[in-house]
Amino acid sequence: ENVNLNIYFESYLETYLSRDVRELEQVGNETAFLKFIKVVAARTGTVLNYETLAQETEISSPTAKHWLSILISSGIVTLVEPFSSNALKRVIKSPRMYFLDTGLCAYLMGWENPSVLENSSVSGEFFETWIVSEIVKSYLNRGKKPPLYYYRDSNKKEIDLILYKNGIAYPIEIKKSANPVKPTKNFNALDSIEADNKKVGTGAVICMAGDVFPLDRNNWYVPAWII
């Protein structure tokens, strides 16, 4: 099965590079572009830094920006923008990038065995990437722009996702655990947005729980399998 998957992803990349990229975008150096895709895959779920991507691929920052735009327009990568409000201070301004296909992402990183990936140091990032990609695709499949953001400040306080609709921010934490410890500890970072006539809605912790059940009066555990 792994052999068949490897053949599938290898053929997919070859077709993508030869047809879509060569004919439509003219990247020039396909070997460097493939290396760039692998570098992006290794950084799924991280804050976007064009200089870092450029250095690791040995290309210029403008080229890295152009090549990432190709991956985004091709539906391979998506960006989640930072949540902003006048009342929030010291917020990181750069977006986060996620692969939309965790299978392709694992292949590019050389993870051919699911059990090895499951026990690796990046399994949490892959779990988060899968959850984010499924939520993003659920909106795209309905022809809607995902109203998704994230929060991170200079004190390294983070909220994985914020679903913002109708002036209400719904904080979401993603944990690869059945019983995550203090999963909502950073949700209070949003308390100040009420000064901007915005509200904080019910929070969710997407995790490995068996069913939906309340964490406290304001937040719920949500099992990953219903996403």
XYZ file of N, CA, C and O in Angstrom, residues 84-200:
468
model
N -6.847 40.292 14.009
C -6.474 41.651 14.380
C -7.638 42.390 15.023
O -8.801 42.150 14.708
N -7.310 43.276 15.912
C -8.275 44.143 16.583
C -7.491 45.301 17.182
O -6.343 45.120 17.620
N -8.061 46.476 17.179
C -7.364 47.644 17.716
C -6.983 47.458 19.181
O -6.014 48.051 19.665
N -7.747 46.645 19.870
C -7.506 46.451 21.303
C -6.397 45.437 21.594
O -5.907 45.359 22.721
N -6.002 44.678 20.591
C -4.963 43.662 20.792
C -3.589 44.263 20.534
O -3.356 44.905 19.511
N -2.678 44.053 21.444
C -1.336 44.617 21.350
C -0.303 43.503 21.120
O -0.489 42.361 21.494
N 0.790 43.895 20.462
C 1.945 43.007 20.246
C 1.567 41.720 19.519
O 2.095 40.648 19.803
N 0.640 41.810 18.570
C 0.203 40.640 17.824
C 1.136 40.391 16.641
O 1.525 41.322 15.932
N 1.507 39.135 16.429
C 2.322 38.764 15.277
C 1.512 39.025 14.005
O 0.354 38.641 13.908
N 2.124 39.667 13.009
C 1.403 40.099 11.819
C 1.473 39.110 10.654
O 0.702 39.214 9.700
N 2.391 38.164 10.707
C 2.577 37.243 9.577
C 1.566 36.093 9.626
O 1.195 35.633 10.718
N 1.136 35.591 8.466
C 0.195 34.460 8.442
C 0.886 33.136 8.757
O 2.121 33.053 8.755
N 0.083 32.132 9.014
C 0.578 30.771 9.158
C 0.274 30.019 7.872
O -0.747 30.258 7.234
N 1.145 29.092 7.503
C 0.910 28.318 6.288
C 0.678 26.851 6.629
O 1.304 26.293 7.533
N -0.248 26.260 5.881
C -0.607 24.850 6.092
C -0.717 24.143 4.750
O -1.246 24.709 3.783
N -0.232 22.917 4.690
C -0.479 22.050 3.542
C -1.935 21.602 3.601
O -2.458 21.325 4.676
N -2.585 21.527 2.445
C -3.976 21.082 2.419
C -4.101 19.577 2.212
O -5.190 19.033 2.310
N -2.998 18.905 1.918
C -3.003 17.448 1.736
C -1.917 16.874 2.634
O -0.733 16.940 2.307
N -2.320 16.313 3.770
C -1.331 15.778 4.705
C -0.627 14.539 4.148
O 0.501 14.237 4.535
N -1.286 13.812 3.235
C -0.638 12.662 2.605
C 0.543 13.104 1.769
O 1.645 12.537 1.857
N 0.329 14.111 0.939
C 1.410 14.658 0.122
C 2.488 15.266 1.004
O 3.689 15.102 0.744
N 2.072 15.941 2.060
C 3.026 16.556 2.976
C 3.925 15.499 3.615
O 5.143 15.661 3.693
N 3.331 14.395 4.063
C 4.106 13.314 4.675
C 5.066 12.696 3.661
O 6.208 12.373 3.986
N 4.597 12.520 2.418
C 5.448 11.967 1.371
C 6.658 12.864 1.122
O 7.799 12.382 1.017
N 6.435 14.149 1.035
C 7.525 15.091 0.776
C 8.545 15.105 1.909
O 9.733 15.333 1.680
N 8.076 14.841 3.129
C 8.977 14.819 4.275
C 9.624 13.455 4.483
O 10.448 13.276 5.382
N 9.232 12.468 3.667
C 9.844 11.150 3.755
C 9.215 10.231 4.783
O 9.790 9.185 5.118
N 8.016 10.589 5.293
C 7.330 9.738 6.261
C 6.473 8.730 5.502
O 5.347 9.009 5.137
N 7.013 7.553 5.270
C 6.321 6.540 4.476
C 5.488 5.591 5.334
O 4.643 4.861 4.814
N 5.732 5.584 6.630
C 5.055 4.652 7.528
C 4.198 5.434 8.522
O 4.724 6.227 9.314
N 2.873 5.227 8.515
C 1.988 5.976 9.420
C 2.350 5.810 10.889
O 2.245 6.764 11.668
N 2.768 4.613 11.289
C 3.078 4.382 12.699
C 4.325 5.145 13.122
O 4.418 5.630 14.251
N 5.285 5.271 12.202
C 6.498 6.034 12.510
C 6.150 7.512 12.651
O 6.621 8.196 13.566
N 5.319 8.013 11.747
C 4.875 9.401 11.831
C 4.087 9.643 13.109
O 4.247 10.662 13.779
N 3.245 8.678 13.480
C 2.424 8.789 14.687
C 3.287 8.989 15.926
O 2.915 9.739 16.841
N 4.455 8.345 15.956
C 5.330 8.420 17.119
C 6.438 9.458 16.977
O 7.316 9.548 17.842
N 6.396 10.237 15.912
C 7.453 11.216 15.673
C 7.188 12.516 16.424
O 6.105 12.742 16.957
N 8.189 13.394 16.415
C 8.070 14.680 17.105
C 7.173 15.657 16.358
O 6.803 16.698 16.900
N 6.814 15.341 15.101
C 5.983 16.258 14.308
C 4.541 15.777 14.199
O 3.748 16.353 13.458
N 4.171 14.740 14.939
C 2.814 14.205 14.818
C 1.763 15.236 15.231
O 0.674 15.293 14.664
N 2.095 16.064 16.216
C 1.171 17.104 16.641
C 0.927 18.129 15.556
O -0.211 18.557 15.327
N 2.003 18.527 14.848
C 1.880 19.475 13.751
C 1.055 18.895 12.612
O 0.258 19.605 11.978
N 1.231 17.603 12.358
C 0.461 16.952 11.302
C -1.012 16.857 11.683
O -1.899 17.050 10.838
N -1.282 16.579 12.941
C -2.665 16.526 13.407
C -3.324 17.892 13.240
O -4.451 18.001 12.726
N -2.627 18.933 13.635
C -3.148 20.294 13.488
C -3.350 20.644 12.017
O -4.371 21.224 11.644
N -2.380 20.267 11.176
C -2.491 20.538 9.748
C -3.711 19.851 9.156
O -4.450 20.436 8.353
N -3.946 18.612 9.560
C -5.105 17.880 9.042
C -6.417 18.538 9.469
O -7.324 18.717 8.650
N -6.514 18.934 10.736
C -7.726 19.583 11.226
C -7.967 20.894 10.474
O -9.085 21.157 9.992
N -6.943 21.719 10.364
C -7.086 22.999 9.672
C -7.479 22.782 8.218
O -8.375 23.456 7.689
N -6.829 21.829 7.552
C -7.121 21.586 6.131
C -8.558 21.109 5.940
O -9.231 21.515 4.978
N -9.054 20.269 6.848
C -10.427 19.788 6.729
C -11.433 20.922 6.936
O -12.453 21.000 6.236
N -11.156 21.808 7.879
C -12.049 22.945 8.105
C -12.029 23.884 6.899
O -13.071 24.345 6.427
N -10.829 24.166 6.395
C -10.695 25.044 5.220
C -11.446 24.462 4.030
O -12.224 25.161 3.360
N -11.260 23.173 3.779
C -11.906 22.542 2.620
C -13.414 22.478 2.780
O -14.150 22.531 1.789
N -13.907 22.380 4.015
C -15.357 22.353 4.225
C -15.995 23.660 3.778
O -17.134 23.674 3.288
N -15.275 24.764 3.929
C -15.781 26.058 3.452
C -15.598 26.193 1.943
O -16.513 26.633 1.231
N -14.434 25.828 1.447
C -14.165 25.955 0.015
C -15.127 25.111 -0.808
O -15.570 25.523 -1.889
N -15.475 23.928 -0.292
C -16.399 23.049 -1.010
C -17.807 23.626 -1.098
O -18.610 23.201 -1.934
N -18.108 24.596 -0.244
C -19.402 25.277 -0.294
C -19.296 26.634 -0.984
O -20.235 27.417 -0.961
N -18.132 26.890 -1.580
C -17.929 28.138 -2.295
C -17.779 29.343 -1.388
O -18.054 30.473 -1.805
N -17.327 29.109 -0.154
C -17.190 30.201 0.809
C -15.732 30.385 1.222
O -14.959 29.430 1.258
N -15.385 31.618 1.533
C -14.050 31.898 2.050
C -14.011 31.526 3.527
O -14.865 31.972 4.302
N -13.035 30.727 3.946
C -12.975 30.325 5.362
C -12.740 31.537 6.267
O -11.751 32.251 6.082
N -13.615 31.778 7.240
C -13.438 32.923 8.150
C -12.494 32.575 9.299
O -12.824 32.735 10.477
N -11.314 32.074 8.942
C -10.385 31.534 9.925
C -9.174 32.439 10.130
O -8.613 32.983 9.170
N -8.772 32.556 11.382
C -7.609 33.344 11.764
C -6.886 32.594 12.880
O -7.347 31.555 13.350
N -5.745 33.128 13.286
C -5.055 32.567 14.445
C -4.536 33.725 15.284
O -4.526 34.883 14.840
N -4.113 33.423 16.491
C -3.590 34.466 17.378
C -2.234 34.050 17.927
O -2.039 32.921 18.379
N -1.303 34.963 17.865
C -0.006 34.781 18.509
C 0.564 36.163 18.805
O 0.551 37.035 17.923
N 1.040 36.363 20.027
C 1.614 37.663 20.354
C 3.100 37.527 20.686
O 3.659 36.421 20.659
N 3.719 38.649 20.991
C 5.160 38.658 21.240
C 5.526 37.932 22.528
O 6.698 37.631 22.766
N 4.528 37.649 23.364
C 4.762 36.863 24.581
C 4.569 35.369 24.343
O 4.530 34.589 25.297
N 4.397 34.999 23.078
C 4.225 33.614 22.647
C 2.919 32.990 23.139
O 2.800 31.765 23.230
N 1.946 33.823 23.458
C 0.618 33.323 23.784
C -0.102 33.060 22.471
O -0.151 33.936 21.604
N -0.646 31.847 22.308
C -1.215 31.439 21.024
C -2.629 30.889 21.173
O -2.987 30.329 22.200
N -3.401 31.067 20.107
C -4.676 30.372 19.926
C -4.628 29.812 18.507
O -4.441 30.559 17.545
N -4.777 28.505 18.381
C -4.554 27.847 17.093
C -5.440 28.406 15.987
O -4.970 28.693 14.880
N -6.728 28.533 16.251
C -7.667 29.053 15.259
C -8.681 29.966 15.929
O -9.033 29.765 17.101
N -9.125 30.940 15.172
C -10.242 31.778 15.596
C -11.213 31.847 14.432
O -10.858 32.261 13.331
N -12.426 31.382 14.657
C -13.474 31.474 13.656
C -14.233 32.769 13.944
O -14.857 32.898 14.995
N -14.138 33.720 13.010
C -14.705 35.055 13.252
C -15.878 35.307 12.310
O -15.710 35.372 11.095
N -17.063 35.418 12.893
C -18.276 35.662 12.109
C -19.192 36.633 12.845
O -19.392 36.505 14.049
N -19.737 37.574 12.093
C -20.747 38.501 12.624
C -20.288 39.205 13.898
O -21.072 39.398 14.841
N -19.012 39.580 13.919
C -18.491 40.310 15.066
C -18.194 39.460 16.287
O -17.919 39.981 17.369
N -18.250 38.137 16.129
C -17.983 37.220 17.243
C -16.777 36.341 16.912
O -16.711 35.746 15.832
N -15.828 36.291 17.835
C -14.626 35.475 17.667
C -14.761 34.192 18.486
O -14.900 34.243 19.711
N -14.740 33.056 17.800
C -14.846 31.754 18.457
C -13.455 31.113 18.516
O -12.932 30.668 17.487
N -12.830 31.051 19.687
C -11.477 30.488 19.787
C -11.485 28.964 19.697
O -12.389 28.298 20.214
N -10.475 28.433 19.033
C -10.365 26.980 18.843
C -8.932 26.547 19.141
O -7.972 27.113 18.602
N -8.795 25.564 19.974
C -7.490 24.961 20.237
C -7.492 23.546 19.676
O -8.516 22.856 19.719
N -6.363 23.118 19.129
C -6.242 21.795 18.514
C -5.195 20.992 19.288
O -4.036 21.399 19.372
N -5.609 19.863 19.846
C -4.714 19.065 20.671
C -4.789 17.590 20.291
O -5.870 17.018 20.239
N -3.662 16.986 20.028
C -3.603 15.558 19.724
C -3.541 14.775 21.035
O -2.545 14.157 21.385
N -4.653 14.815 21.745
C -4.751 14.170 23.046
C -6.222 13.954 23.372
O -7.080 14.719 22.930
N -6.520 12.921 24.127
C -7.902 12.677 24.550
C -8.262 13.538 25.753
O -9.422 13.881 25.964
N -7.252 13.903 26.551
C -7.478 14.714 27.747
C -6.416 15.808 27.850
O -5.529 15.757 28.707
N -6.467 16.798 26.969
C -5.461 17.865 26.997
C -5.511 18.670 28.293
O -6.588 18.883 28.861
N -4.352 19.097 28.758
C -4.243 19.837 30.011
C -4.341 21.339 29.747
O -3.625 21.874 28.903
N -5.236 21.997 30.427
C -5.436 23.441 30.314
C -5.470 23.919 28.863
O -4.713 24.818 28.478
N -6.303 23.333 28.039
C -6.295 23.654 26.609
C -6.808 25.053 26.275
O -6.541 25.567 25.196
N -7.553 25.674 27.199
C -8.135 26.995 26.909
C -7.418 28.120 27.652
O -7.936 29.228 27.766
N -6.227 27.862 28.132
C -5.532 28.826 28.996
C -5.247 30.157 28.305
O -5.083 31.185 28.981
N -5.162 30.161 26.953
C -4.851 31.392 26.234
C -6.076 32.108 25.673
O -5.943 33.175 25.064
N -7.242 31.528 25.860
C -8.447 32.134 25.288
C -8.710 33.532 25.848
O -9.304 34.369 25.186
N -8.249 33.778 27.090
C -8.498 35.092 27.691
C -7.712 36.213 27.006
O -7.925 37.394 27.299
N -6.821 35.861 26.095
C -6.097 36.888 25.329
C -7.050 37.715 24.476
O -6.715 38.829 24.069
N -8.240 37.169 24.220
C -9.216 37.869 23.387
C -10.161 38.765 24.184
O -10.981 39.477 23.590
N -10.051 38.744 25.495
C -11.012 39.482 26.322
C -11.081 40.964 25.965
O -12.152 41.576 26.020
N -9.952 41.537 25.571
C -9.905 42.983 25.329
C -10.628 43.418 24.058
O -10.864 44.608 23.859
N -10.995 42.475 23.185
C -11.607 42.884 21.915
C -13.002 43.458 22.102
O -13.546 44.081 21.186
N -13.577 43.282 23.286
C -14.896 43.857 23.542
C -14.853 45.377 23.480
O -15.871 46.027 23.243
N -13.654 45.946 23.684
C -13.496 47.395 23.565
C -13.690 47.859 22.124
O -13.941 49.043 21.878
N -13.558 46.944 21.172
C -13.761 47.243 19.749
C -15.135 46.784 19.275
O -15.347 46.584 18.072
N -16.055 46.588 20.210
C -17.412 46.138 19.889
C -17.424 44.757 19.235
O -18.272 44.452 18.402
N -16.455 43.943 19.614
C -16.414 42.550 19.182
C -16.638 41.671 20.407
O -16.342 42.073 21.529
N -17.147 40.490 20.169
C -17.438 39.584 21.269
C -16.653 38.284 21.129
O -16.260 37.902 20.028
N -16.448 37.611 22.258
C -15.815 36.293 22.264
C -16.917 35.262 22.431
O -17.707 35.319 23.380
